[in-house]
PDB file of C-alpha atoms in Angstrom:
ATOM      1  CA  MET B  29      -9.016  -2.530  -1.383  1.00 65.00           C
ATOM      2  CA  GLU B  30     -10.108   0.572   0.591  1.00 77.00           C
ATOM      3  CA  GLU B  31      -8.144   3.555  -0.044  1.00 92.00           C
ATOM      4  CA  MET B  32      -4.938   5.349   1.959  1.00 97.00           C
ATOM      5  CA  TYR B  33      -5.516   8.614   3.508  1.00 98.00           C
ATOM      6  CA  GLY B  34      -4.276  11.462   4.194  1.00 98.00           C
ATOM      7  CA  LEU B  35      -4.718  15.344   5.758  1.00 98.00           C
ATOM      8  CA  ILE B  36      -2.907  17.983   6.187  1.00 98.00           C
ATOM      9  CA  GLY B  37      -3.603  20.521   9.392  1.00 98.00           C
ATOM     10  CA  GLN B  38      -3.100  23.465  10.791  1.00 98.00           C
ATOM     11  CA  MET B  39      -3.614  23.601  14.461  1.00 98.00           C
ATOM     12  CA  LYS B  40      -3.079  27.144  16.348  1.00 98.00           C
ATOM     13  CA  VAL B  41      -2.406  27.349  19.977  1.00 98.00           C
ATOM     14  CA  ALA B  42      -2.145  29.399  22.871  1.00 98.00           C
ATOM     15  CA  GLU B  43       1.461  31.826  23.044  1.00 98.00           C
ATOM     16  CA  GLY B  44       3.861  29.623  24.734  1.00 97.00           C
ATOM     17  CA  LYS B  45       2.682  26.562  24.593  1.00 98.00           C
ATOM     18  CA  ARG B  46       3.728  24.744  21.701  1.00 98.00           C
ATOM     19  CA  GLY B  47       6.054  22.832  22.868  1.00 97.00           C
ATOM     20  CA  GLU B  48       3.748  21.658  25.632  1.00 97.00           C
ATOM     21  CA  VAL B  49       1.190  20.204  22.869  1.00 97.00           C
ATOM     22  CA  ILE B  50       3.093  19.368  20.937  1.00 97.00           C
ATOM     23  CA  ALA B  51       4.267  17.229  23.620  1.00 96.00           C
ATOM     24  CA  ALA B  52       0.384  15.749  24.269  1.00 96.00           C
ATOM     25  CA  MET B  53       0.646  15.053  20.805  1.00 96.00           C
ATOM     26  CA  LEU B  54       3.930  13.217  19.914  1.00 95.00           C
ATOM     27  CA  ALA B  55       3.242  10.858  23.359  1.00 94.00           C
ATOM     28  CA  GLY B  56      -1.013   9.942  22.525  1.00 95.00           C
ATOM     29  CA  THR B  57      -0.505   9.612  18.841  1.00 96.00           C
ATOM     30  CA  ARG B  58       2.540   6.561  18.536  1.00 92.00           C
ATOM     31  CA  ASP B  59       1.195   3.400  17.988  1.00 92.00           C
ATOM     32  CA  MET B  60      -1.572   3.819  15.893  1.00 97.00           C
ATOM     33  CA  PRO B  61      -3.239   1.049  14.064  1.00 97.00           C
ATOM     34  CA  GLY B  62      -3.435   2.082  10.240  1.00 98.00           C
ATOM     35  CA  ASN B  63      -0.790   4.885  10.619  1.00 97.00           C
ATOM     36  CA  ILE B  64       1.710   5.423   7.955  1.00 96.00           C
ATOM     37  CA  ALA B  65       2.809   8.448   9.149  1.00 96.00           C
ATOM     38  CA  TYR B  66       2.043  11.792  12.059  1.00 96.00           C
ATOM     39  CA  MET B  67       4.349  14.647  10.914  1.00 97.00           C
ATOM     40  CA  ILE B  68       4.609  17.209  13.542  1.00 98.00           C
ATOM     41  CA  ALA B  69       6.326  20.523  12.392  1.00 98.00           C
ATOM     42  CA  GLU B  70       6.266  24.107  13.885  1.00 98.00           C
ATOM     43  CA  ASP B  71       5.412  27.487  11.481  1.00 98.00           C
ATOM     44  CA  ILE B  72       8.283  29.357  11.384  1.00 98.00           C
ATOM     45  CA  GLU B  73       6.771  32.166  10.972  1.00 98.00           C
ATOM     46  CA  ASP B  74       4.151  31.938  13.315  1.00 98.00           C
ATOM     47  CA  PRO B  75       5.224  31.037  16.582  1.00 98.00           C
ATOM     48  CA  ASN B  76       1.337  30.073  17.778  1.00 98.00           C
ATOM     49  CA  SER B  77       1.315  27.732  14.607  1.00 98.00           C
ATOM     50  CA  ILE B  78       1.806  24.113  14.519  1.00 98.00           C
ATOM     51  CA  TRP B  79       1.531  21.563  11.224  1.00 98.00           C
ATOM     52  CA  ILE B  80       0.495  18.052  10.701  1.00 98.00           C
ATOM     53  CA  THR B  81       0.743  16.148   8.336  1.00 98.00           C
ATOM     54  CA  GLU B  82      -1.318  11.954   8.239  1.00 98.00           C
ATOM     55  CA  VAL B  83      -0.713   9.096   6.284  1.00 97.00           C
ATOM     56  CA  TRP B  84      -3.453   7.054   6.963  1.00 98.00           C
ATOM     57  CA  GLN B  85      -4.179   3.180   5.349  1.00 97.00           C
ATOM     58  CA  THR B  86      -7.598   3.885   4.984  1.00 97.00           C
ATOM     59  CA  LYS B  87      -9.975   6.582   5.956  1.00 97.00           C
ATOM     60  CA  THR B  88     -10.984   4.212   8.333  1.00 97.00           C
ATOM     61  CA  ASP B  89      -8.544   3.638  10.009  1.00 98.00           C
ATOM     62  CA  HIS B  90      -7.674   7.820  11.011  1.00 98.00           C
ATOM     63  CA  ALA B  91     -12.260   7.857  12.286  1.00 97.00           C
ATOM     64  CA  ASN B  92     -10.650   5.023  14.878  1.00 97.00           C
ATOM     65  CA  SER B  93      -8.046   6.208  16.032  1.00 97.00           C
ATOM     66  CA  LEU B  94      -9.555   9.551  17.297  1.00 95.00           C
ATOM     67  CA  ASN B  95     -11.031   6.777  20.315  1.00 96.00           C
ATOM     68  CA  LEU B  96      -7.821   5.573  21.600  1.00 97.00           C
ATOM     69  CA  PRO B  97      -7.810   6.215  24.833  1.00 96.00           C
ATOM     70  CA  SER B  98      -3.799   7.523  23.958  1.00 96.00           C
ATOM     71  CA  VAL B  99      -5.666  10.013  21.293  1.00 96.00           C
ATOM     72  CA  GLN B 100      -7.702  10.885  23.993  1.00 96.00           C
ATOM     73  CA  GLU B 101      -5.545  11.622  26.383  1.00 95.00           C
ATOM     74  CA  ALA B 102      -3.920  13.663  24.194  1.00 94.00           C
ATOM     75  CA  ILE B 103      -6.940  15.873  22.871  1.00 93.00           C
ATOM     76  CA  GLY B 104      -7.936  15.725  26.770  1.00 94.00           C
ATOM     77  CA  GLU B 105      -4.419  17.501  26.939  1.00 94.00           C
ATOM     78  CA  ALA B 106      -4.230  20.054  24.268  1.00 95.00           C
ATOM     79  CA  ARG B 107      -7.997  20.925  24.248  1.00 94.00           C
ATOM     80  CA  ALA B 108      -7.232  23.924  26.544  1.00 94.00           C
ATOM     81  CA  HIS B 109      -4.767  25.649  24.877  1.00 97.00           C
ATOM     82  CA  ILE B 110      -5.447  25.461  21.384  1.00 97.00           C
ATOM     83  CA  THR B 111      -7.189  28.862  19.814  1.00 97.00           C
ATOM     84  CA  GLY B 112      -8.877  27.095  16.928  1.00 97.00           C
ATOM     85  CA  PHE B 113      -7.033  25.575  13.904  1.00 96.00           C
ATOM     86  CA  GLY B 114      -6.561  26.454  10.177  1.00 96.00           C
ATOM     87  CA  THR B 115      -5.921  25.006   7.304  1.00 97.00           C
ATOM     88  CA  ARG B 116      -7.087  22.195   6.655  1.00 98.00           C
ATOM     89  CA  VAL B 117      -7.118  18.920   3.478  1.00 98.00           C
ATOM     90  CA  GLU B 118      -7.691  15.544   3.426  1.00 98.00           C
ATOM     91  CA  THR B 119      -5.468  13.640   0.201  1.00 98.00           C
ATOM     92  CA  LYS B 120      -5.050  10.564  -1.444  1.00 98.00           C
ATOM     93  CA  PRO B 121      -1.494  10.271   0.311  1.00 98.00           C
ATOM     94  CA  VAL B 122       1.375   9.056  -3.615  1.00 97.00           C
ATOM     95  CA  LEU B 123       3.853   6.653  -1.302  1.00 87.00           C
ATOM     96  CA  ARG B 124       6.704   5.813  -3.551  1.00 82.00           C
ATOM     97  CA  GLY B 125       5.904   2.670  -5.203  1.00 70.00           C
TER      98      GLY B 125
ATOM     99  CA  MET S  21      24.524  21.970  14.113  1.00 65.00           C
ATOM    100  CA  GLU S  22      22.544  23.491  11.909  1.00 78.00           C
ATOM    101  CA  GLU S  23      18.456  22.540  12.871  1.00 92.00           C
ATOM    102  CA  MET S  24      15.894  20.326  10.106  1.00 97.00           C
ATOM    103  CA  TYR S  25      14.055  22.165   8.036  1.00 98.00           C
ATOM    104  CA  GLY S  26      10.333  21.388   6.984  1.00 98.00           C
ATOM    105  CA  LEU S  27       7.504  22.271   3.481  1.00 98.00           C
ATOM    106  CA  ILE S  28       4.979  22.347   3.525  1.00 98.00           C
ATOM    107  CA  GLY S  29       3.710  23.241   0.478  1.00 98.00           C
ATOM    108  CA  GLN S  30      -0.047  23.574  -2.204  1.00 98.00           C
ATOM    109  CA  MET S  31       0.619  22.802  -6.629  1.00 98.00           C
ATOM    110  CA  LYS S  32      -1.768  23.863  -8.640  1.00 98.00           C
ATOM    111  CA  VAL S  33      -2.122  22.213 -11.924  1.00 98.00           C
ATOM    112  CA  ALA S  34      -3.873  22.761 -15.100  1.00 98.00           C
ATOM    113  CA  GLU S  35      -6.730  19.849 -15.689  1.00 98.00           C
ATOM    114  CA  GLY S  36      -5.712  16.626 -16.279  1.00 97.00           C
ATOM    115  CA  LYS S  37      -2.088  17.064 -16.025  1.00 98.00           C
ATOM    116  CA  ARG S  38      -2.138  16.083 -11.885  1.00 98.00           C
ATOM    117  CA  GLY S  39      -0.441  12.005 -12.255  1.00 97.00           C
ATOM    118  CA  GLU S  40       1.753  13.553 -14.884  1.00 97.00           C
ATOM    119  CA  VAL S  41       3.129  15.874 -12.892  1.00 97.00           C
ATOM    120  CA  ILE S  42       3.309  13.240  -9.540  1.00 97.00           C
ATOM    121  CA  ALA S  43       4.725  10.799 -12.320  1.00 96.00           C
ATOM    122  CA  ALA S  44       8.191  12.997 -12.940  1.00 96.00           C
ATOM    123  CA  MET S  45       7.529  14.904  -9.103  1.00 96.00           C
ATOM    124  CA  LEU S  46       7.992  10.977  -7.221  1.00 96.00           C
ATOM    125  CA  ALA S  47      10.730   9.876 -10.099  1.00 94.00           C
ATOM    126  CA  GLY S  48      13.110  13.497  -9.759  1.00 95.00           C
ATOM    127  CA  THR S  49      12.713  13.027  -5.749  1.00 96.00           C
ATOM    128  CA  ARG S  50      14.432   9.462  -4.686  1.00 92.00           C
ATOM    129  CA  ASP S  51      18.133   9.749  -3.271  1.00 92.00           C
ATOM    130  CA  MET S  52      18.238  13.795  -2.079  1.00 97.00           C
ATOM    131  CA  PRO S  53      21.049  14.281   0.284  1.00 97.00           C
ATOM    132  CA  GLY S  54      19.800  15.752   3.356  1.00 98.00           C
ATOM    133  CA  ASN S  55      16.332  14.484   2.870  1.00 97.00           C
ATOM    134  CA  ILE S  56      14.028  12.698   5.066  1.00 96.00           C
ATOM    135  CA  ALA S  57      10.784  12.913   3.960  1.00 96.00           C
ATOM    136  CA  TYR S  58       9.232  13.705   0.981  1.00 96.00           C
ATOM    137  CA  MET S  59       5.477  13.204   0.865  1.00 97.00           C
ATOM    138  CA  ILE S  60       3.079  13.875  -1.750  1.00 98.00           C
ATOM    139  CA  ALA S  61      -0.870  14.185  -1.481  1.00 98.00           C
ATOM    140  CA  GLU S  62      -2.978  14.834  -4.162  1.00 98.00           C
ATOM    141  CA  ASP S  63      -6.016  17.155  -2.742  1.00 98.00           C
ATOM    142  CA  ILE S  64      -9.418  15.372  -2.412  1.00 98.00           C
ATOM    143  CA  GLU S  65     -11.363  18.012  -2.845  1.00 98.00           C
ATOM    144  CA  ASP S  66      -9.228  19.817  -5.714  1.00 98.00           C
ATOM    145  CA  PRO S  67      -8.278  17.385  -8.892  1.00 98.00           C
ATOM    146  CA  ASN S  68      -5.787  20.766  -9.801  1.00 98.00           C
ATOM    147  CA  SER S  69      -4.271  20.419  -6.660  1.00 98.00           C
ATOM    148  CA  ILE S  70      -0.433  18.451  -5.193  1.00 98.00           C
ATOM    149  CA  TRP S  71       0.121  19.295  -1.219  1.00 98.00           C
ATOM    150  CA  ILE S  72       4.172  18.649  -0.442  1.00 98.00           C
ATOM    151  CA  THR S  73       5.088  17.635   2.887  1.00 98.00           C
ATOM    152  CA  GLU S  74       9.033  17.432   2.886  1.00 98.00           C
ATOM    153  CA  VAL S  75      11.197  17.344   5.572  1.00 97.00           C
ATOM    154  CA  TRP S  76      15.142  18.018   5.730  1.00 98.00           C
ATOM    155  CA  GLN S  77      18.349  17.425   7.556  1.00 97.00           C
ATOM    156  CA  THR S  78      18.860  20.898   6.954  1.00 97.00           C
ATOM    157  CA  LYS S  79      18.230  23.558   5.029  1.00 97.00           C
ATOM    158  CA  THR S  80      21.031  23.643   3.079  1.00 97.00           C
ATOM    159  CA  ASP S  81      20.352  20.915   2.049  1.00 98.00           C
ATOM    160  CA  HIS S  82      16.854  21.833   1.304  1.00 98.00           C
ATOM    161  CA  ALA S  83      18.595  24.769  -1.297  1.00 97.00           C
ATOM    162  CA  ASN S  84      20.970  22.224  -2.544  1.00 97.00           C
ATOM    163  CA  SER S  85      18.677  19.525  -3.705  1.00 97.00           C
ATOM    164  CA  LEU S  86      17.427  21.870  -5.996  1.00 95.00           C
ATOM    165  CA  ASN S  87      20.834  21.684  -8.018  1.00 96.00           C
ATOM    166  CA  LEU S  88      20.374  17.689  -8.266  1.00 97.00           C
ATOM    167  CA  PRO S  89      20.266  16.987 -11.705  1.00 96.00           C
ATOM    168  CA  SER S  90      17.040  14.475 -11.157  1.00 96.00           C
ATOM    169  CA  VAL S  91      15.358  17.327  -9.129  1.00 96.00           C
ATOM    170  CA  GLN S  92      16.407  19.981 -12.554  1.00 96.00           C
ATOM    171  CA  GLU S  93      14.643  17.345 -14.761  1.00 95.00           C
ATOM    172  CA  ALA S  94      11.722  16.541 -12.864  1.00 94.00           C
ATOM    173  CA  ILE S  95      11.152  20.708 -12.421  1.00 93.00           C
ATOM    174  CA  GLY S  96      11.823  20.559 -16.019  1.00 94.00           C
ATOM    175  CA  GLU S  97       9.016  17.872 -17.140  1.00 94.00           C
ATOM    176  CA  ALA S  98       6.727  19.664 -14.289  1.00 95.00           C
ATOM    177  CA  ARG S  99       6.787  23.323 -14.616  1.00 94.00           C
ATOM    178  CA  ALA S 100       4.386  22.833 -18.234  1.00 94.00           C
ATOM    179  CA  HIS S 101       1.350  21.803 -16.380  1.00 97.00           C
ATOM    180  CA  ILE S 102       2.347  24.279 -13.501  1.00 97.00           C
ATOM    181  CA  THR S 103       0.041  26.839 -13.042  1.00 97.00           C
ATOM    182  CA  GLY S 104       0.760  27.757  -9.869  1.00 97.00           C
ATOM    183  CA  PHE S 105       1.437  27.947  -5.523  1.00 96.00           C
ATOM    184  CA  GLY S 106      -0.456  28.318  -2.374  1.00 97.00           C
ATOM    185  CA  THR S 107       0.227  27.409   0.830  1.00 97.00           C
ATOM    186  CA  ARG S 108       3.759  27.270   1.238  1.00 98.00           C
ATOM    187  CA  VAL S 109       4.645  26.433   4.914  1.00 98.00           C
ATOM    188  CA  GLU S 110       8.109  26.829   6.093  1.00 98.00           C
ATOM    189  CA  THR S 111       8.564  24.771   9.524  1.00 98.00           C
ATOM    190  CA  LYS S 112      10.426  23.181  11.708  1.00 98.00           C
ATOM    191  CA  PRO S 113      10.487  19.759  11.802  1.00 98.00           C
ATOM    192  CA  VAL S 114       9.556  17.706  14.720  1.00 97.00           C
ATOM    193  CA  LEU S 115      10.615  14.571  14.861  1.00 87.00           C
ATOM    194  CA  ARG S 116      10.353  11.062  17.935  1.00 82.00           C
ATOM    195  CA  GLY S 117      13.016  11.296  20.256  1.00 70.00           C
TER     196      GLY S 117
END
């Protein structure tokens, strides 16, 4: 069985655009097949930074999600406001038994 | 109302001790009042690194959790194997409405 896959990533956005980017991502990431968790958080210290913690049933599910129409739409809306990416860590999530 | 509070943190552990530290943390972090999520993940690239994403109802709930007997016990068990801490980010989690 393919093992679970996770990502922890930091996204940098243009001044004043964090709320707009988060709204687009929340809207676009509902109901993604194989997604166990998609947690968005605002960085308290950096007003232009967003952190996302993702848990997927498999790495393939994550890869496939990038082609979902809702995700493509979110990326399209967010792209203009994204200024870069910081930390990005691939993980193997450990869920409670 | 006090707002939600989150943490994303990286913990470094001694060679070969990651499984043991994670087991202690999983056991010690069940049933923490005010805890919404406590997600543990193994870093794929660094075999001595653990990432934890936490979501709390309030910052106070997180502070109080550090005094819980189960958490104290987990810290006691893990301490000998922890070699340091890396990234640590305080966040304001954004949950879906």
